[in-house]
Amino acid sequence: MHWTHEWGRPYVRNMPAADPASATGSTAYDTSGSPDAPAPTPASAALHPRDGGPDPRDPDGHLTPDDRLTPGGPGYRRMSVALFLAGVATFALLYSTQALLPLVSADFGAGASAASWTVSAATGALALCVLPLSALSERYGRRTMMTGSLAVAVAVGLLVPFAPSIGALVALRAVQGAALAGLPASAMAYLAEEVRPKALVAAVGLFVAGNSIGGMSGRIISGWIAQAYGWRWAVGTIGLLAVVCAVLFRVLLPTPRRARGADPRRTAGRGADPRPAAERSTDRSTGPRALVRTVRGHLANPLLRRLYAIGALFMMVFGGSYTVIGYRLSEAPFSLPQGVIGSVFLVYLVGTASSAAAGRLVTRLGRRGALYLAAGTTAAGLLVSLADALAAVLGGLVLITAGFFAGHAVASSAVSRTAAHGRAQASALYQSGYYIGSSTGSTLGAVAFRAAGWDGMVALGLLAVAGVVTITLLGTRAAARTRETSTNSTTGTADPAGTTDPTDPAGTTDFTDPAGSTGSAGPTGATGGTRRSPSAASS
């Protein structure tokens, strides 16, 4: 018997040796010293990225909860700031032309529908590319994928100001959106793997808050610069801002603690991959057939399908509203200058606050309650904005923004927590739906505005909000059926339907049930690795 220090775990008397051979044997690491604990998988013998010591894993190959980042712990602040900056750069680049559409229309002689494609092309390309790029993050690492995505998007952003025609501008924007696709899903998966479950909503909320800051600052800065120098100087300035954010992101983001998706050879030298064969085989999960199986598994889960639809519908309202608001405010009875129109996007600060507060909302109201509140707030904002008074329009935008960012933070964090395996693909599917909603909302919003003015946009938004409420209501009914089944069960177990999280008997902080099924993490599903439950299967 000898003792070797094991990273991240205290030494306990009689603890078995911490070498790879013993890690794959019949005796598990156990703080009680008991040999009866189940043996770990071969993945538990993986090398630590810094010093080569063993890295304790759970049966799925992820870090044990005690080793994940937590507020106040080492590395958490750097991670939070880095992903906040990534969110700023993503939204600043992705929507860099949205506040400038009237000027783009005037420069190229294009109508609102044609100019709106400078937004729709970027978000649509992102939606199409997010899934394959998330699969690559499984092979090359979340950190590498996020860094590469930002680098390419920033480079294209510096070319956008030189577009000679509306067609060339749309093409460049599509390439930029495709490049950015590697960041959102990888960021969500990175957070799900590196942050403790109880802190996940807050961490995702901060990343979403960075999105809102990026969207706000990009539009405000570009609005005032465009008023003085034109839209080309404005988008060029946004590109330079994104360069700064990308550099700081790369410097600050901590190296993943050997979570799934991290590059196993980045510290192993130039030799052979030191991982056991069972762990090396997971690299093949990025192949086309395995990717299709994983995607099918996620799409077979009713809970995840509901979350994807909710994200798309929320974004449809938000994207459509902000795409055409510039046209409304530049026309009578408002006739505002471009700089003032850009300053209207200060209401994004409300989104920063509401997304960061999403965790507290869920604690008080539950997942479905938070979604109902977000949907109601968004609908109220649409109705208030109908008045032909600037104060009413601004108040309506405040409510729309608050409702959208709260709903998005709740739904996106739940997707990351629900998927036990293939988290990058689960998050990528959510992001695909999310940005399809943005692209659809921008295009249909411009068409509705051309046909019926702002009233048409409001009607489109209310229809989308009604969809959110309907989907959430279906989940609420499914949860009620699950509780009834649990009550009537005669098995004698305390929670036969798996509706209660052992760490949260009240069900108020469950991550797996924002749209309504059970309150439990449940068993791992056979397809796609998503966590499924009796109610999810029946709803």
Tab-separated table of C-alpha atoms in Angstrom, residues 100-402:
chain	number	residue	atom	x	y	z
A	100	LEU	CA	-28.562	50.550	-39.342
A	101	LEU	CA	-31.114	49.032	-41.714
A	102	PRO	CA	-32.682	52.375	-42.776
A	103	LEU	CA	-29.209	53.645	-43.764
A	104	VAL	CA	-28.365	50.388	-45.549
A	105	SER	CA	-31.633	50.643	-47.473
A	106	ALA	CA	-30.847	54.208	-48.505
A	107	ASP	CA	-27.250	53.417	-49.520
A	108	PHE	CA	-28.123	50.470	-51.753
A	109	GLY	CA	-31.613	51.570	-52.781
A	110	ALA	CA	-33.120	48.460	-51.167
A	111	GLY	CA	-36.421	48.051	-49.358
A	112	ALA	CA	-36.926	46.940	-45.768
A	113	SER	CA	-37.409	43.287	-46.757
A	114	ALA	CA	-34.160	43.174	-48.747
A	115	ALA	CA	-32.136	45.019	-46.096
A	116	SER	CA	-33.475	42.730	-43.358
A	117	TRP	CA	-31.596	39.864	-45.008
A	118	THR	CA	-28.352	41.354	-43.682
A	119	VAL	CA	-29.659	40.185	-40.304
A	120	SER	CA	-31.554	37.078	-41.409
A	121	ALA	CA	-28.603	35.707	-43.414
A	122	ALA	CA	-26.299	35.874	-40.388
A	123	THR	CA	-28.729	34.265	-37.956
A	124	GLY	CA	-29.888	31.695	-40.512
A	125	ALA	CA	-26.334	30.604	-41.313
A	126	LEU	CA	-25.604	30.327	-37.608
A	127	ALA	CA	-28.667	28.119	-37.166
A	128	LEU	CA	-27.539	25.777	-39.963
A	129	CYS	CA	-23.914	25.484	-38.821
A	130	VAL	CA	-24.245	25.338	-35.051
A	131	LEU	CA	-24.905	21.574	-34.941
A	132	PRO	CA	-21.942	20.357	-37.051
A	133	LEU	CA	-19.574	22.785	-35.321
A	134	SER	CA	-20.766	21.627	-31.920
A	135	ALA	CA	-19.850	18.078	-32.966
A	136	LEU	CA	-16.351	19.282	-33.804
A	137	SER	CA	-16.106	20.771	-30.316
A	138	GLU	CA	-16.432	17.232	-28.967
A	139	ARG	CA	-13.244	16.324	-30.811
A	140	TYR	CA	-11.149	19.486	-30.596
A	141	GLY	CA	-12.393	20.970	-27.328
A	142	ARG	CA	-14.879	23.651	-26.332
A	143	ARG	CA	-12.192	26.261	-25.691
A	144	THR	CA	-10.531	25.713	-29.063
A	145	MET	CA	-13.833	25.852	-30.930
A	146	MET	CA	-14.990	29.033	-29.211
A	147	THR	CA	-11.659	30.752	-29.851
A	148	GLY	CA	-11.596	29.759	-33.513
A	149	SER	CA	-15.188	30.844	-34.069
A	150	LEU	CA	-14.561	34.301	-32.635
A	151	ALA	CA	-11.335	34.724	-34.609
A	152	VAL	CA	-12.956	33.977	-37.982
A	153	ALA	CA	-16.064	36.049	-37.218
A	154	VAL	CA	-13.928	39.030	-36.219
A	155	ALA	CA	-11.852	38.750	-39.401
A	156	VAL	CA	-14.993	38.741	-41.565
A	157	GLY	CA	-16.398	41.627	-39.527
A	158	LEU	CA	-13.469	43.776	-40.594
A	159	LEU	CA	-14.353	43.078	-44.259
A	160	VAL	CA	-18.074	43.902	-43.965
A	161	PRO	CA	-17.612	47.713	-44.251
A	162	PHE	CA	-16.137	47.258	-47.738
A	163	ALA	CA	-19.127	45.389	-49.226
A	164	PRO	CA	-19.774	46.863	-52.711
A	165	SER	CA	-23.423	45.786	-52.987
A	166	ILE	CA	-26.352	44.535	-50.955
A	167	GLY	CA	-25.725	41.015	-52.289
A	168	ALA	CA	-22.083	41.069	-51.207
A	169	LEU	CA	-23.073	42.428	-47.802
A	170	VAL	CA	-25.604	39.641	-47.307
A	171	ALA	CA	-23.002	37.033	-48.354
A	172	LEU	CA	-20.391	38.362	-45.907
A	173	ARG	CA	-22.959	38.434	-43.138
A	174	ALA	CA	-23.858	34.806	-43.864
A	175	VAL	CA	-20.201	33.777	-43.568
A	176	GLN	CA	-19.920	35.731	-40.328
A	177	GLY	CA	-22.973	34.017	-38.881
A	178	ALA	CA	-21.628	30.587	-39.858
A	179	ALA	CA	-18.331	31.376	-38.125
A	180	LEU	CA	-20.075	32.459	-34.940
A	181	ALA	CA	-21.993	29.169	-34.841
A	182	GLY	CA	-19.189	27.406	-33.003
A	183	LEU	CA	-19.486	29.629	-29.948
A	184	PRO	CA	-23.048	29.475	-28.503
A	185	ALA	CA	-23.507	25.703	-28.253
A	186	SER	CA	-19.899	25.149	-27.160
A	187	ALA	CA	-20.300	27.792	-24.452
A	188	MET	CA	-23.448	26.148	-23.063
A	189	ALA	CA	-21.801	22.722	-23.071
A	190	TYR	CA	-18.659	24.154	-21.461
A	191	LEU	CA	-20.745	25.640	-18.644
A	192	ALA	CA	-22.724	22.423	-18.125
A	193	GLU	CA	-19.474	20.472	-17.771
A	194	GLU	CA	-17.430	22.933	-15.727
A	195	VAL	CA	-19.983	24.534	-13.362
A	196	ARG	CA	-21.823	22.885	-10.483
A	197	PRO	CA	-25.474	22.152	-11.326
A	198	LYS	CA	-26.847	24.482	-8.663
A	199	ALA	CA	-24.867	27.391	-10.110
A	200	LEU	CA	-25.635	26.629	-13.760
A	201	VAL	CA	-28.601	28.983	-14.242
A	202	ALA	CA	-26.620	31.892	-12.785
A	203	ALA	CA	-23.611	31.112	-15.003
A	204	VAL	CA	-25.738	30.810	-18.143
A	205	GLY	CA	-27.577	33.963	-17.113
A	206	LEU	CA	-24.294	35.872	-17.003
A	207	PHE	CA	-23.378	34.607	-20.478
A	208	VAL	CA	-26.805	35.691	-21.756
A	209	ALA	CA	-26.266	39.037	-19.984
A	210	GLY	CA	-23.127	39.432	-22.094
A	211	ASN	CA	-25.324	38.869	-25.141
A	212	SER	CA	-27.594	41.700	-24.094
A	213	ILE	CA	-24.663	44.046	-23.367
A	214	GLY	CA	-23.161	43.229	-26.757
A	215	GLY	CA	-26.434	43.805	-28.545
A	216	MET	CA	-26.994	47.078	-26.727
A	217	SER	CA	-23.492	48.540	-26.999
A	218	GLY	CA	-23.124	47.504	-30.620
A	219	ARG	CA	-26.333	49.209	-31.649
A	220	ILE	CA	-25.758	52.378	-29.606
A	221	ILE	CA	-22.167	52.853	-30.751
A	222	SER	CA	-23.020	52.098	-34.366
A	223	GLY	CA	-26.032	54.422	-34.284
A	224	TRP	CA	-24.089	57.514	-33.268
A	225	ILE	CA	-21.102	56.735	-35.501
A	226	ALA	CA	-23.414	56.082	-38.451
A	227	GLN	CA	-25.155	59.410	-37.905
A	228	ALA	CA	-21.824	61.216	-38.223
A	229	TYR	CA	-19.830	59.053	-40.651
A	230	GLY	CA	-22.192	56.496	-42.228
A	231	TRP	CA	-23.027	52.848	-41.628
A	232	ARG	CA	-19.706	51.513	-42.985
A	233	TRP	CA	-17.645	53.268	-40.320
A	234	ALA	CA	-20.161	52.062	-37.765
A	235	VAL	CA	-19.841	48.338	-38.544
A	236	GLY	CA	-16.060	48.717	-38.783
A	237	THR	CA	-15.984	50.085	-35.246
A	238	ILE	CA	-18.032	47.105	-34.038
A	239	GLY	CA	-15.462	44.826	-35.650
A	240	LEU	CA	-12.641	46.483	-33.711
A	241	LEU	CA	-14.623	46.191	-30.457
A	242	ALA	CA	-15.049	42.480	-31.142
A	243	VAL	CA	-11.287	42.097	-31.656
A	244	VAL	CA	-10.651	43.381	-28.126
A	245	CYS	CA	-13.309	41.069	-26.649
A	246	ALA	CA	-11.926	38.051	-28.518
A	247	VAL	CA	-8.363	38.614	-27.271
A	248	LEU	CA	-9.470	39.055	-23.651
A	249	PHE	CA	-11.710	35.983	-23.900
A	250	ARG	CA	-8.816	33.795	-25.014
A	251	VAL	CA	-6.545	35.104	-22.249
A	252	LEU	CA	-9.073	34.763	-19.424
A	253	LEU	CA	-10.950	31.510	-20.155
A	254	PRO	CA	-9.590	28.713	-17.911
A	255	THR	CA	-8.457	25.493	-19.504
A	256	PRO	CA	-11.279	22.893	-19.165
A	257	ARG	CA	-10.663	20.457	-16.326
A	258	ARG	CA	-10.597	17.453	-18.648
A	259	ALA	CA	-14.338	17.719	-19.182
A	260	ARG	CA	-15.844	15.957	-22.147
A	261	GLY	CA	-14.966	17.891	-25.252
A	262	ALA	CA	-11.531	18.944	-23.942
A	263	ASP	CA	-8.511	18.071	-26.022
A	264	PRO	CA	-6.856	15.152	-24.179
A	265	ARG	CA	-3.498	15.682	-25.845
A	266	ARG	CA	-2.943	19.348	-25.155
A	267	THR	CA	-0.749	18.556	-22.143
A	268	ALA	CA	0.346	15.047	-22.966
A	269	GLY	CA	3.223	16.115	-25.215
A	270	ARG	CA	3.626	14.953	-28.779
A	271	GLY	CA	3.384	11.271	-27.976
A	272	ALA	CA	0.461	8.884	-28.182
A	273	ASP	CA	-2.868	9.661	-26.595
A	274	PRO	CA	-2.523	8.454	-22.958
A	275	ARG	CA	-6.219	7.750	-22.438
A	276	PRO	CA	-7.586	4.222	-22.065
A	277	ALA	CA	-9.137	2.664	-25.172
A	278	ALA	CA	-12.676	3.072	-23.829
A	279	GLU	CA	-12.204	6.805	-23.474
A	280	ARG	CA	-10.411	7.202	-26.810
A	281	SER	CA	-13.379	5.572	-28.509
A	282	THR	CA	-15.560	8.557	-27.597
A	283	ASP	CA	-13.740	10.551	-30.274
A	284	ARG	CA	-15.684	8.554	-32.855
A	285	SER	CA	-18.911	10.016	-31.434
A	286	THR	CA	-18.330	12.997	-33.719
A	287	GLY	CA	-18.808	10.866	-36.832
A	288	PRO	CA	-21.853	11.472	-39.023
A	289	ARG	CA	-23.710	8.317	-37.984
A	290	ALA	CA	-23.110	8.845	-34.288
A	291	LEU	CA	-24.114	12.485	-34.643
A	292	VAL	CA	-27.380	11.496	-36.330
A	293	ARG	CA	-28.122	8.988	-33.558
A	294	THR	CA	-27.467	11.591	-30.892
A	295	VAL	CA	-29.631	14.191	-32.602
A	296	ARG	CA	-32.460	11.701	-33.053
A	297	GLY	CA	-32.225	10.794	-29.398
A	298	HIS	CA	-32.528	14.422	-28.324
A	299	LEU	CA	-35.395	15.084	-30.706
A	300	ALA	CA	-37.191	12.003	-29.389
A	301	ASN	CA	-37.320	13.578	-25.926
A	302	PRO	CA	-40.571	15.596	-25.582
A	303	LEU	CA	-39.030	17.836	-22.902
A	304	LEU	CA	-36.170	18.910	-25.153
A	305	ARG	CA	-38.526	19.410	-28.083
A	306	ARG	CA	-40.599	21.775	-25.984
A	307	LEU	CA	-37.523	23.720	-24.920
A	308	TYR	CA	-36.328	24.072	-28.503
A	309	ALA	CA	-39.716	25.386	-29.614
A	310	ILE	CA	-39.913	27.822	-26.694
A	311	GLY	CA	-36.490	29.291	-27.499
A	312	ALA	CA	-37.411	29.696	-31.176
A	313	LEU	CA	-40.730	31.408	-30.426
A	314	PHE	CA	-39.251	33.817	-27.883
A	315	MET	CA	-36.525	34.781	-30.355
A	316	MET	CA	-39.052	35.198	-33.152
A	317	VAL	CA	-40.733	37.981	-31.166
A	318	PHE	CA	-37.477	39.608	-30.127
A	319	GLY	CA	-35.735	39.426	-33.502
A	320	GLY	CA	-38.738	40.703	-35.413
A	321	SER	CA	-39.381	43.605	-33.040
A	322	TYR	CA	-35.828	44.928	-33.077
A	323	THR	CA	-35.397	44.449	-36.821
A	324	VAL	CA	-38.254	46.795	-37.745
A	325	ILE	CA	-38.254	49.201	-34.794
A	326	GLY	CA	-35.673	51.375	-36.549
A	327	TYR	CA	-37.990	51.860	-39.502
A	328	ARG	CA	-40.892	52.769	-37.234
A	329	LEU	CA	-38.916	55.329	-35.238
A	330	SER	CA	-37.405	56.914	-38.356
A	331	GLU	CA	-40.874	57.558	-39.820
A	332	ALA	CA	-43.702	59.878	-38.722
A	333	PRO	CA	-44.873	60.605	-36.077
A	334	PHE	CA	-41.431	60.055	-34.484
A	335	SER	CA	-38.890	60.889	-37.241
A	336	LEU	CA	-35.916	60.311	-34.942
A	337	PRO	CA	-32.289	60.693	-36.158
A	338	GLN	CA	-30.095	57.584	-36.428
A	339	GLY	CA	-28.099	58.322	-33.277
A	340	VAL	CA	-31.227	58.583	-31.150
A	341	ILE	CA	-32.632	55.388	-32.711
A	342	GLY	CA	-29.433	53.600	-31.728
A	343	SER	CA	-29.734	54.906	-28.176
A	344	VAL	CA	-33.153	53.275	-27.897
A	345	PHE	CA	-31.262	50.011	-27.511
A	346	LEU	CA	-30.293	51.081	-23.994
A	347	VAL	CA	-33.338	49.059	-23.001
A	348	TYR	CA	-31.058	46.025	-23.441
A	349	LEU	CA	-29.881	46.795	-19.911
A	350	VAL	CA	-33.225	45.446	-18.755
A	351	GLY	CA	-32.400	42.186	-20.509
A	352	THR	CA	-29.063	42.056	-18.718
A	353	ALA	CA	-30.818	42.302	-15.370
A	354	SER	CA	-33.647	39.880	-16.181
A	355	SER	CA	-31.346	37.165	-17.543
A	356	ALA	CA	-29.004	37.445	-14.557
A	357	ALA	CA	-32.037	37.201	-12.224
A	358	ALA	CA	-33.451	34.122	-13.971
A	359	GLY	CA	-32.103	31.791	-11.290
A	360	ARG	CA	-33.903	33.687	-8.521
A	361	LEU	CA	-37.128	33.690	-10.535
A	362	VAL	CA	-36.954	29.938	-10.909
A	363	THR	CA	-36.325	29.494	-7.190
A	364	ARG	CA	-39.463	31.463	-6.353
A	365	LEU	CA	-41.804	30.421	-9.161
A	366	GLY	CA	-40.438	27.160	-10.524
A	367	ARG	CA	-39.408	26.628	-14.135
A	368	ARG	CA	-42.870	26.737	-15.647
A	369	GLY	CA	-43.867	29.691	-13.494
A	370	ALA	CA	-40.848	31.646	-14.713
A	371	LEU	CA	-41.760	30.856	-18.327
A	372	TYR	CA	-45.363	31.966	-17.824
A	373	LEU	CA	-44.115	35.238	-16.333
A	374	ALA	CA	-41.671	35.771	-19.208
A	375	ALA	CA	-44.370	35.129	-21.816
A	376	GLY	CA	-46.852	37.438	-20.072
A	377	THR	CA	-44.272	40.210	-19.815
A	378	THR	CA	-43.441	39.919	-23.511
A	379	ALA	CA	-47.115	40.016	-24.539
A	380	ALA	CA	-47.744	43.070	-22.355
A	381	GLY	CA	-44.820	44.844	-24.008
A	382	LEU	CA	-46.186	44.173	-27.484
A	383	LEU	CA	-49.584	45.604	-26.573
A	384	VAL	CA	-48.153	48.693	-24.863
A	385	SER	CA	-45.972	49.463	-27.896
A	386	LEU	CA	-49.047	49.899	-30.115
A	387	ALA	CA	-49.586	53.459	-28.848
A	388	ASP	CA	-48.226	56.271	-31.035
A	389	ALA	CA	-46.332	57.806	-28.145
A	390	LEU	CA	-42.568	57.519	-27.767
A	391	ALA	CA	-42.826	56.750	-24.036
A	392	ALA	CA	-45.235	53.888	-24.742
A	393	VAL	CA	-43.018	52.466	-27.483
A	394	LEU	CA	-39.981	52.565	-25.197
A	395	GLY	CA	-41.952	51.044	-22.323
A	396	GLY	CA	-43.142	48.271	-24.593
A	397	LEU	CA	-39.580	47.528	-25.716
A	398	VAL	CA	-38.496	47.347	-22.067
A	399	LEU	CA	-41.128	44.697	-21.335
A	400	ILE	CA	-40.403	42.739	-24.529
A	401	THR	CA	-36.686	42.707	-23.725
A	402	ALA	CA	-37.140	41.683	-20.092
